């Protein structure tokens, strides 16, 4: 159980969990001390989140329904996202500069009808109204498809870098498992999944080749995460309980 997390420069407690309920009690801005994130310890519902500079409430949840009632732009006060409080469906989201509707849901079917690029009013994401499957998503500059789903299986077939055309993320259409993710410049694998277990086998730093994140393929436990410059272990999990044993500052090795 994480008891506390402190800012390493000031020692200020910026995140505390109730050890009995595992609920975040408070999170404060380390510069001002303003509470920017509070949860009701009985319901685990976020009561409020305020902008630390203005104190304006930018996200409020109804404590009974957990529905976001409003979110406003802190500079203009414009409502940029409002769900219907009865259905929890986002009715509209508008660009705060132009007022253009860039995302609308059909309140009956909850299907995204369209999402527009506000400069060209070009469709960049459409859902099939019958299957709710994303048909295509195109790069707004060149029209190239950067993410396509098989309309029958809803599986992403490929995602390519729009500049090079290199496949940077591929899913096995039968298992929906990511086979590989490569750096688009070097081709080095930076994230690989075992296609049988769906477990991440390794992730390497693309400059040094150092493994910075490894999972035990049998129990899916994080074995180690090291700082790529120093090799210092900064996050370790105990195999049997999956509890974080320690996190150390990479410069001082002090447990924080």
PDB file of C-alpha atoms in Angstrom:
ATOM      1  CA  UNK A   1       0.000   0.000   0.000  1.00  0.00           C
ATOM      2  CA  UNK A   2       1.361   3.383  -0.941  1.00  0.00           C
ATOM      3  CA  UNK A   3       1.295   5.506   2.207  1.00  0.00           C
ATOM      4  CA  UNK A   4       2.499   8.756   0.748  1.00  0.00           C
ATOM      5  CA  UNK A   5       4.164  10.457  -2.164  1.00  0.00           C
ATOM      6  CA  UNK A   6       6.156  13.590  -1.563  1.00  0.00           C
ATOM      7  CA  UNK A   7       7.744  16.195  -3.776  1.00  0.00           C
ATOM      8  CA  UNK A   8      11.443  15.334  -3.687  1.00  0.00           C
ATOM      9  CA  UNK A   9      12.532  18.996  -3.688  1.00  0.00           C
ATOM     10  CA  UNK A  10      10.213  20.414  -1.031  1.00  0.00           C
ATOM     11  CA  UNK A  11       9.115  17.362   0.938  1.00  0.00           C
ATOM     12  CA  UNK A  12       5.504  18.502   0.498  1.00  0.00           C
ATOM     13  CA  UNK A  13       2.963  15.680   0.578  1.00  0.00           C
ATOM     14  CA  UNK A  14       1.286  15.857  -2.840  1.00  0.00           C
ATOM     15  CA  UNK A  15      -0.661  12.607  -2.769  1.00  0.00           C
ATOM     16  CA  UNK A  16      -2.003  10.694   0.240  1.00  0.00           C
ATOM     17  CA  UNK A  17      -3.997   7.503   0.344  1.00  0.00           C
ATOM     18  CA  UNK A  18      -6.206   6.410   3.206  1.00  0.00           C
ATOM     19  CA  UNK A  19      -4.553   3.138   4.204  1.00  0.00           C
ATOM     20  CA  UNK A  20      -7.924   1.611   5.088  1.00  0.00           C
ATOM     21  CA  UNK A  21      -9.878   2.606   1.988  1.00  0.00           C
ATOM     22  CA  UNK A  22      -7.108   3.190  -0.581  1.00  0.00           C
ATOM     23  CA  UNK A  23      -8.826   6.467  -1.472  1.00  0.00           C
ATOM     24  CA  UNK A  24      -6.824   9.519  -2.453  1.00  0.00           C
ATOM     25  CA  UNK A  25      -7.582  12.023   0.287  1.00  0.00           C
ATOM     26  CA  UNK A  26      -5.964  15.048  -1.262  1.00  0.00           C
ATOM     27  CA  UNK A  27      -3.517  16.266  -3.822  1.00  0.00           C
ATOM     28  CA  UNK A  28      -2.165  19.746  -3.472  1.00  0.00           C
ATOM     29  CA  UNK A  29      -0.212  21.994  -5.783  1.00  0.00           C
ATOM     30  CA  UNK A  30       3.321  21.968  -4.415  1.00  0.00           C
ATOM     31  CA  UNK A  31       3.834  25.699  -5.074  1.00  0.00           C
ATOM     32  CA  UNK A  32       0.594  27.101  -3.666  1.00  0.00           C
ATOM     33  CA  UNK A  33      -0.667  24.356  -1.369  1.00  0.00           C
ATOM     34  CA  UNK A  34      -4.053  24.615  -3.101  1.00  0.00           C
ATOM     35  CA  UNK A  35      -6.089  21.404  -3.044  1.00  0.00           C
ATOM     36  CA  UNK A  36      -6.535  20.551  -6.721  1.00  0.00           C
ATOM     37  CA  UNK A  37      -7.928  17.063  -6.372  1.00  0.00           C
ATOM     38  CA  UNK A  38     -10.271  15.808  -3.658  1.00  0.00           C
ATOM     39  CA  UNK A  39     -12.268  12.653  -3.336  1.00  0.00           C
ATOM     40  CA  UNK A  40     -15.102  11.857  -0.998  1.00  0.00           C
ATOM     41  CA  UNK A  41     -13.554   9.175   1.204  1.00  0.00           C
ATOM     42  CA  UNK A  42     -16.859   7.305   1.409  1.00  0.00           C
ATOM     43  CA  UNK A  43     -17.800   7.281  -2.279  1.00  0.00           C
ATOM     44  CA  UNK A  44     -14.403   7.750  -3.977  1.00  0.00           C
ATOM     45  CA  UNK A  45     -16.036  10.431  -6.133  1.00  0.00           C
ATOM     46  CA  UNK A  46     -14.039  13.458  -7.195  1.00  0.00           C
ATOM     47  CA  UNK A  47     -15.779  16.382  -5.545  1.00  0.00           C
ATOM     48  CA  UNK A  48     -13.940  19.183  -7.275  1.00  0.00           C
ATOM     49  CA  UNK A  49     -10.899  20.136  -9.262  1.00  0.00           C
ATOM     50  CA  UNK A  50      -9.961  23.769  -9.468  1.00  0.00           C
ATOM     51  CA  UNK A  51      -7.507  25.732 -11.562  1.00  0.00           C
ATOM     52  CA  UNK A  52      -4.636  26.506  -9.216  1.00  0.00           C
ATOM     53  CA  UNK A  53      -4.136  30.028 -10.601  1.00  0.00           C
ATOM     54  CA  UNK A  54      -7.726  31.266 -10.701  1.00  0.00           C
ATOM     55  CA  UNK A  55      -9.529  28.953  -8.304  1.00  0.00           C
ATOM     56  CA  UNK A  56     -12.132  28.383 -11.029  1.00  0.00           C
ATOM     57  CA  UNK A  57     -13.897  25.025 -10.824  1.00  0.00           C
ATOM     58  CA  UNK A  58     -13.039  23.362 -14.135  1.00  0.00           C
ATOM     59  CA  UNK A  59     -14.496  19.938 -13.443  1.00  0.00           C
ATOM     60  CA  UNK A  60     -17.400  19.082 -11.190  1.00  0.00           C
ATOM     61  CA  UNK A  61     -18.981  15.728 -10.612  1.00  0.00           C
ATOM     62  CA  UNK A  62     -22.447  15.115  -9.282  1.00  0.00           C
ATOM     63  CA  UNK A  63     -21.631  13.189  -6.110  1.00  0.00           C
ATOM     64  CA  UNK A  64     -24.715  10.994  -6.545  1.00  0.00           C
ATOM     65  CA  UNK A  65     -24.354  10.084 -10.223  1.00  0.00           C
ATOM     66  CA  UNK A  66     -20.615  10.634 -10.771  1.00  0.00           C
ATOM     67  CA  UNK A  67     -21.502  12.578 -13.912  1.00  0.00           C
ATOM     68  CA  UNK A  68     -19.414  15.566 -14.945  1.00  0.00           C
ATOM     69  CA  UNK A  69     -21.849  18.456 -14.853  1.00  0.00           C
ATOM     70  CA  UNK A  70     -19.640  20.991 -16.572  1.00  0.00           C
ATOM     71  CA  UNK A  71     -16.130  21.757 -17.646  1.00  0.00           C
ATOM     72  CA  UNK A  72     -15.319  25.297 -18.651  1.00  0.00           C
ATOM     73  CA  UNK A  73     -12.348  26.924 -20.302  1.00  0.00           C
ATOM     74  CA  UNK A  74     -10.606  28.731 -17.465  1.00  0.00           C
ATOM     75  CA  UNK A  75      -9.789  31.779 -19.627  1.00  0.00           C
ATOM     76  CA  UNK A  76     -13.134  32.344 -21.338  1.00  0.00           C
ATOM     77  CA  UNK A  77     -15.594  30.534 -19.111  1.00  0.00           C
ATOM     78  CA  UNK A  78     -16.996  28.832 -22.223  1.00  0.00           C
ATOM     79  CA  UNK A  79     -18.569  25.432 -21.592  1.00  0.00           C
ATOM     80  CA  UNK A  80     -16.488  23.088 -23.747  1.00  0.00           C
ATOM     81  CA  UNK A  81     -17.920  19.749 -22.639  1.00  0.00           C
ATOM     82  CA  UNK A  82     -21.350  19.052 -21.178  1.00  0.00           C
ATOM     83  CA  UNK A  83     -22.905  15.621 -20.712  1.00  0.00           C
ATOM     84  CA  UNK A  84     -26.641  15.257 -20.473  1.00  0.00           C
ATOM     85  CA  UNK A  85     -27.043  14.815 -16.730  1.00  0.00           C
ATOM     86  CA  UNK A  86     -29.713  12.151 -17.242  1.00  0.00           C
ATOM     87  CA  UNK A  87     -27.934  10.009 -19.835  1.00  0.00           C
ATOM     88  CA  UNK A  88     -24.286  10.936 -19.157  1.00  0.00           C
ATOM     89  CA  UNK A  89     -23.883  11.401 -22.924  1.00  0.00           C
ATOM     90  CA  UNK A  90     -21.739  14.224 -24.225  1.00  0.00           C
ATOM     91  CA  UNK A  91     -24.111  16.386 -26.222  1.00  0.00           C
ATOM     92  CA  UNK A  92     -21.537  18.647 -27.788  1.00  0.00           C
ATOM     93  CA  UNK A  93     -17.978  19.816 -27.595  1.00  0.00           C
ATOM     94  CA  UNK A  94     -17.116  23.047 -29.312  1.00  0.00           C
ATOM     95  CA  UNK A  95     -13.847  24.699 -30.216  1.00  0.00           C
ATOM     96  CA  UNK A  96     -13.554  27.574 -27.761  1.00  0.00           C
ATOM     97  CA  UNK A  97     -12.135  29.912 -30.425  1.00  0.00           C
ATOM     98  CA  UNK A  98     -14.524  29.256 -33.296  1.00  0.00           C
ATOM     99  CA  UNK A  99     -17.535  27.705 -31.621  1.00  0.00           C
ATOM    100  CA  UNK A 100     -17.418  24.897 -34.199  1.00  0.00           C
ATOM    101  CA  UNK A 101     -18.901  21.608 -33.024  1.00  0.00           C
ATOM    102  CA  UNK A 102     -15.985  19.169 -33.258  1.00  0.00           C
ATOM    103  CA  UNK A 103     -17.565  16.156 -31.569  1.00  0.00           C
ATOM    104  CA  UNK A 104     -21.246  15.246 -31.322  1.00  0.00           C
ATOM    105  CA  UNK A 105     -22.900  12.127 -30.006  1.00  0.00           C
ATOM    106  CA  UNK A 106     -26.333  10.943 -30.966  1.00  0.00           C
ATOM    107  CA  UNK A 107     -28.041  11.003 -27.584  1.00  0.00           C
ATOM    108  CA  UNK A 108     -30.195   7.999 -28.507  1.00  0.00           C
ATOM    109  CA  UNK A 109     -27.492   5.690 -29.843  1.00  0.00           C
ATOM    110  CA  UNK A 110     -24.394   7.254 -28.253  1.00  0.00           C
ATOM    111  CA  UNK A 111     -22.705   7.020 -31.667  1.00  0.00           C
ATOM    112  CA  UNK A 112     -20.208   9.666 -32.690  1.00  0.00           C
ATOM    113  CA  UNK A 113     -21.719  11.182 -35.818  1.00  0.00           C
ATOM    114  CA  UNK A 114     -18.680  13.149 -36.850  1.00  0.00           C
ATOM    115  CA  UNK A 115     -15.523  14.804 -35.701  1.00  0.00           C
ATOM    116  CA  UNK A 116     -14.365  17.737 -37.725  1.00  0.00           C
ATOM    117  CA  UNK A 117     -10.948  19.287 -38.141  1.00  0.00           C
ATOM    118  CA  UNK A 118     -11.831  22.871 -37.293  1.00  0.00           C
ATOM    119  CA  UNK A 119      -9.504  24.480 -39.853  1.00  0.00           C
ATOM    120  CA  UNK A 120     -10.752  22.607 -42.919  1.00  0.00           C
ATOM    121  CA  UNK A 121     -14.000  21.137 -41.567  1.00  0.00           C
ATOM    122  CA  UNK A 122     -12.658  17.827 -42.865  1.00  0.00           C
ATOM    123  CA  UNK A 123     -13.917  14.579 -41.376  1.00  0.00           C
ATOM    124  CA  UNK A 124     -11.056  12.864 -39.561  1.00  0.00           C
ATOM    125  CA  UNK A 125     -12.982  10.187 -37.684  1.00  0.00           C
ATOM    126  CA  UNK A 126     -16.304   8.555 -38.556  1.00  0.00           C
ATOM    127  CA  UNK A 127     -18.199   5.704 -36.975  1.00  0.00           C
ATOM    128  CA  UNK A 128     -20.502   3.385 -38.834  1.00  0.00           C
ATOM    129  CA  UNK A 129     -23.883   4.211 -37.330  1.00  0.00           C
ATOM    130  CA  UNK A 130     -24.966   0.580 -37.412  1.00  0.00           C
ATOM    131  CA  UNK A 131     -21.867  -1.155 -36.096  1.00  0.00           C
ATOM    132  CA  UNK A 132     -20.201   1.720 -34.197  1.00  0.00           C
ATOM    133  CA  UNK A 133     -16.946   0.700 -35.862  1.00  0.00           C
ATOM    134  CA  UNK A 134     -14.406   3.334 -36.797  1.00  0.00           C
ATOM    135  CA  UNK A 135     -14.214   3.180 -40.572  1.00  0.00           C
ATOM    136  CA  UNK A 136     -11.196   5.376 -41.068  1.00  0.00           C
ATOM    137  CA  UNK A 137      -9.058   8.065 -39.567  1.00  0.00           C
ATOM    138  CA  UNK A 138      -7.029  10.159 -41.945  1.00  0.00           C
ATOM    139  CA  UNK A 139      -4.183  12.603 -41.533  1.00  0.00           C
ATOM    140  CA  UNK A 140      -5.704  16.024 -42.096  1.00  0.00           C
ATOM    141  CA  UNK A 141      -2.717  17.219 -44.159  1.00  0.00           C
ATOM    142  CA  UNK A 142      -2.359  14.456 -46.708  1.00  0.00           C
ATOM    143  CA  UNK A 143      -5.509  12.391 -46.325  1.00  0.00           C
ATOM    144  CA  UNK A 144      -3.470   9.245 -45.612  1.00  0.00           C
ATOM    145  CA  UNK A 145      -5.197   6.644 -43.488  1.00  0.00           C
ATOM    146  CA  UNK A 146      -3.257   6.323 -40.222  1.00  0.00           C
ATOM    147  CA  UNK A 147      -5.593   3.947 -38.430  1.00  0.00           C
ATOM    148  CA  UNK A 148      -8.103   1.546 -39.978  1.00  0.00           C
ATOM    149  CA  UNK A 149     -10.345  -0.996 -38.352  1.00  0.00           C
ATOM    150  CA  UNK A 150     -11.678  -4.103 -39.983  1.00  0.00           C
ATOM    151  CA  UNK A 151     -15.379  -3.308 -40.113  1.00  0.00           C
ATOM    152  CA  UNK A 152     -16.279  -6.905 -39.337  1.00  0.00           C
ATOM    153  CA  UNK A 153     -13.906  -7.577 -36.441  1.00  0.00           C
ATOM    154  CA  UNK A 154     -13.248  -4.042 -35.132  1.00  0.00           C
ATOM    155  CA  UNK A 155      -9.538  -4.941 -35.030  1.00  0.00           C
ATOM    156  CA  UNK A 156      -6.942  -2.339 -35.981  1.00  0.00           C
ATOM    157  CA  UNK A 157      -5.118  -3.694 -38.999  1.00  0.00           C
ATOM    158  CA  UNK A 158      -2.263  -1.223 -39.077  1.00  0.00           C
ATOM    159  CA  UNK A 159      -1.090   2.195 -38.023  1.00  0.00           C
ATOM    160  CA  UNK A 160       1.567   3.872 -40.115  1.00  0.00           C
ATOM    161  CA  UNK A 161       3.745   6.918 -39.604  1.00  0.00           C
ATOM    162  CA  UNK A 162       2.249   9.546 -41.890  1.00  0.00           C
ATOM    163  CA  UNK A 163       5.677  10.833 -42.985  1.00  0.00           C
ATOM    164  CA  UNK A 164       7.470   7.568 -43.725  1.00  0.00           C
ATOM    165  CA  UNK A 165       4.686   5.065 -44.188  1.00  0.00           C
ATOM    166  CA  UNK A 166       6.487   2.766 -41.724  1.00  0.00           C
ATOM    167  CA  UNK A 167       4.205   0.437 -39.788  1.00  0.00           C
ATOM    168  CA  UNK A 168       4.670   1.460 -36.139  1.00  0.00           C
ATOM    169  CA  UNK A 169       1.968  -0.680 -34.562  1.00  0.00           C
ATOM    170  CA  UNK A 170       0.432  -3.885 -35.914  1.00  0.00           C
ATOM    171  CA  UNK A 171      -2.201  -6.107 -34.408  1.00  0.00           C
ATOM    172  CA  UNK A 172      -2.669  -9.758 -35.154  1.00  0.00           C
ATOM    173  CA  UNK A 173      -6.145  -9.691 -36.671  1.00  0.00           C
ATOM    174  CA  UNK A 174      -6.981 -13.060 -35.142  1.00  0.00           C
ATOM    175  CA  UNK A 175      -5.797 -12.432 -31.576  1.00  0.00           C
ATOM    176  CA  UNK A 176      -5.919  -8.615 -31.396  1.00  0.00           C
ATOM    177  CA  UNK A 177      -2.407  -8.755 -29.883  1.00  0.00           C
ATOM    178  CA  UNK A 178       0.164  -6.094 -30.695  1.00  0.00           C
ATOM    179  CA  UNK A 179       2.966  -7.927 -32.438  1.00  0.00           C
ATOM    180  CA  UNK A 180       5.535  -5.153 -32.399  1.00  0.00           C
ATOM    181  CA  UNK A 181       6.037  -1.437 -32.044  1.00  0.00           C
ATOM    182  CA  UNK A 182       9.159  -0.044 -33.662  1.00  0.00           C
ATOM    183  CA  UNK A 183      10.913   3.294 -33.630  1.00  0.00           C
ATOM    184  CA  UNK A 184      10.016   4.823 -36.978  1.00  0.00           C
ATOM    185  CA  UNK A 185      13.554   6.130 -37.588  1.00  0.00           C
ATOM    186  CA  UNK A 186      15.656   3.135 -36.536  1.00  0.00           C
ATOM    187  CA  UNK A 187      13.240   0.256 -36.813  1.00  0.00           C
ATOM    188  CA  UNK A 188      14.313  -0.865 -33.322  1.00  0.00           C
ATOM    189  CA  UNK A 189      11.613  -2.725 -31.421  1.00  0.00           C
ATOM    190  CA  UNK A 190      10.649  -0.625 -28.422  1.00  0.00           C
ATOM    191  CA  UNK A 191       7.738  -2.723 -27.210  1.00  0.00           C
ATOM    192  CA  UNK A 192       7.060  -6.395 -27.870  1.00  0.00           C
ATOM    193  CA  UNK A 193       4.259  -8.620 -26.676  1.00  0.00           C
ATOM    194  CA  UNK A 194       4.329 -12.375 -26.420  1.00  0.00           C
ATOM    195  CA  UNK A 195       1.565 -13.280 -28.853  1.00  0.00           C
ATOM    196  CA  UNK A 196       0.539 -16.300 -26.782  1.00  0.00           C
ATOM    197  CA  UNK A 197       0.339 -14.585 -23.396  1.00  0.00           C
ATOM    198  CA  UNK A 198      -0.110 -10.924 -24.398  1.00  0.00           C
ATOM    199  CA  UNK A 199       2.663 -10.100 -21.887  1.00  0.00           C
ATOM    200  CA  UNK A 200       5.160  -7.327 -22.589  1.00  0.00           C
ATOM    201  CA  UNK A 201       8.533  -9.025 -22.908  1.00  0.00           C
ATOM    202  CA  UNK A 202      10.747  -5.955 -23.080  1.00  0.00           C
ATOM    203  CA  UNK A 203      10.981  -2.282 -23.832  1.00  0.00           C
ATOM    204  CA  UNK A 204      14.350  -0.814 -24.674  1.00  0.00           C
ATOM    205  CA  UNK A 205      15.714   2.701 -24.850  1.00  0.00           C
ATOM    206  CA  UNK A 206      16.064   3.358 -28.572  1.00  0.00           C
ATOM    207  CA  UNK A 207      19.365   5.254 -28.155  1.00  0.00           C
ATOM    208  CA  UNK A 208      21.231   2.928 -25.804  1.00  0.00           C
ATOM    209  CA  UNK A 209      19.432  -0.370 -26.193  1.00  0.00           C
ATOM    210  CA  UNK A 210      19.167  -0.616 -22.396  1.00  0.00           C
ATOM    211  CA  UNK A 211      16.125  -2.495 -21.147  1.00  0.00           C
ATOM    212  CA  UNK A 212      14.080  -0.022 -19.118  1.00  0.00           C
ATOM    213  CA  UNK A 213      10.980  -2.076 -18.476  1.00  0.00           C
ATOM    214  CA  UNK A 214      10.718  -5.848 -18.148  1.00  0.00           C
ATOM    215  CA  UNK A 215       7.893  -8.155 -17.173  1.00  0.00           C
ATOM    216  CA  UNK A 216       8.275 -11.690 -15.918  1.00  0.00           C
ATOM    217  CA  UNK A 217       6.497 -13.578 -18.684  1.00  0.00           C
ATOM    218  CA  UNK A 218       5.121 -16.155 -16.268  1.00  0.00           C
ATOM    219  CA  UNK A 219       3.520 -13.928 -13.635  1.00  0.00           C
ATOM    220  CA  UNK A 220       3.321 -10.563 -15.430  1.00  0.00           C
ATOM    221  CA  UNK A 221       5.226  -8.882 -12.577  1.00  0.00           C
ATOM    222  CA  UNK A 222       7.478  -5.921 -13.246  1.00  0.00           C
ATOM    223  CA  UNK A 223      10.972  -7.132 -12.477  1.00  0.00           C
ATOM    224  CA  UNK A 224      12.805  -3.844 -12.739  1.00  0.00           C
ATOM    225  CA  UNK A 225      12.847  -0.403 -14.242  1.00  0.00           C
ATOM    226  CA  UNK A 226      16.195   1.303 -14.450  1.00  0.00           C
ATOM    227  CA  UNK A 227      17.380   4.800 -15.194  1.00  0.00           C
ATOM    228  CA  UNK A 228      18.842   4.535 -18.680  1.00  0.00           C
ATOM    229  CA  UNK A 229      21.807   6.811 -17.836  1.00  0.00           C
ATOM    230  CA  UNK A 230      22.877   5.330 -14.505  1.00  0.00           C
ATOM    231  CA  UNK A 231      21.361   1.869 -14.526  1.00  0.00           C
ATOM    232  CA  UNK A 232      19.998   2.512 -11.029  1.00  0.00           C
ATOM    233  CA  UNK A 233      16.901   0.522 -10.187  1.00  0.00           C
ATOM    234  CA  UNK A 234      14.168   3.106  -9.542  1.00  0.00           C
ATOM    235  CA  UNK A 235      11.133   0.865  -9.235  1.00  0.00           C
ATOM    236  CA  UNK A 236      10.939  -2.713  -7.954  1.00  0.00           C
ATOM    237  CA  UNK A 237       7.967  -4.941  -7.266  1.00  0.00           C
ATOM    238  CA  UNK A 238       7.997  -7.842  -4.871  1.00  0.00           C
ATOM    239  CA  UNK A 239       7.246 -10.947  -6.950  1.00  0.00           C
ATOM    240  CA  UNK A 240       4.783 -12.565  -4.574  1.00  0.00           C
ATOM    241  CA  UNK A 241       2.658  -9.581  -3.555  1.00  0.00           C
ATOM    242  CA  UNK A 242       3.150  -7.210  -6.507  1.00  0.00           C
ATOM    243  CA  UNK A 243       3.740  -4.428  -3.956  1.00  0.00           C
ATOM    244  CA  UNK A 244       6.162  -1.637  -4.770  1.00  0.00           C
ATOM    245  CA  UNK A 245       9.074  -2.179  -2.408  1.00  0.00           C
ATOM    246  CA  UNK A 246      10.868   1.084  -3.010  1.00  0.00           C
ATOM    247  CA  UNK A 247      11.369   3.971  -5.324  1.00  0.00           C
ATOM    248  CA  UNK A 248      14.663   5.749  -5.074  1.00  0.00           C
ATOM    249  CA  UNK A 249      15.922   9.091  -6.285  1.00  0.00           C
ATOM    250  CA  UNK A 250      18.335   8.252  -9.082  1.00  0.00           C
ATOM    251  CA  UNK A 251      20.865  10.909  -7.981  1.00  0.00           C
ATOM    252  CA  UNK A 252      20.955  10.246  -4.240  1.00  0.00           C
ATOM    253  CA  UNK A 253      19.546   6.701  -4.032  1.00  0.00           C
ATOM    254  CA  UNK A 254      17.337   8.007  -1.206  1.00  0.00           C
ATOM    255  CA  UNK A 255      14.064   6.129  -0.855  1.00  0.00           C
ATOM    256  CA  UNK A 256      11.235   8.536  -1.635  1.00  0.00           C
TER     257      UNK A 256
END
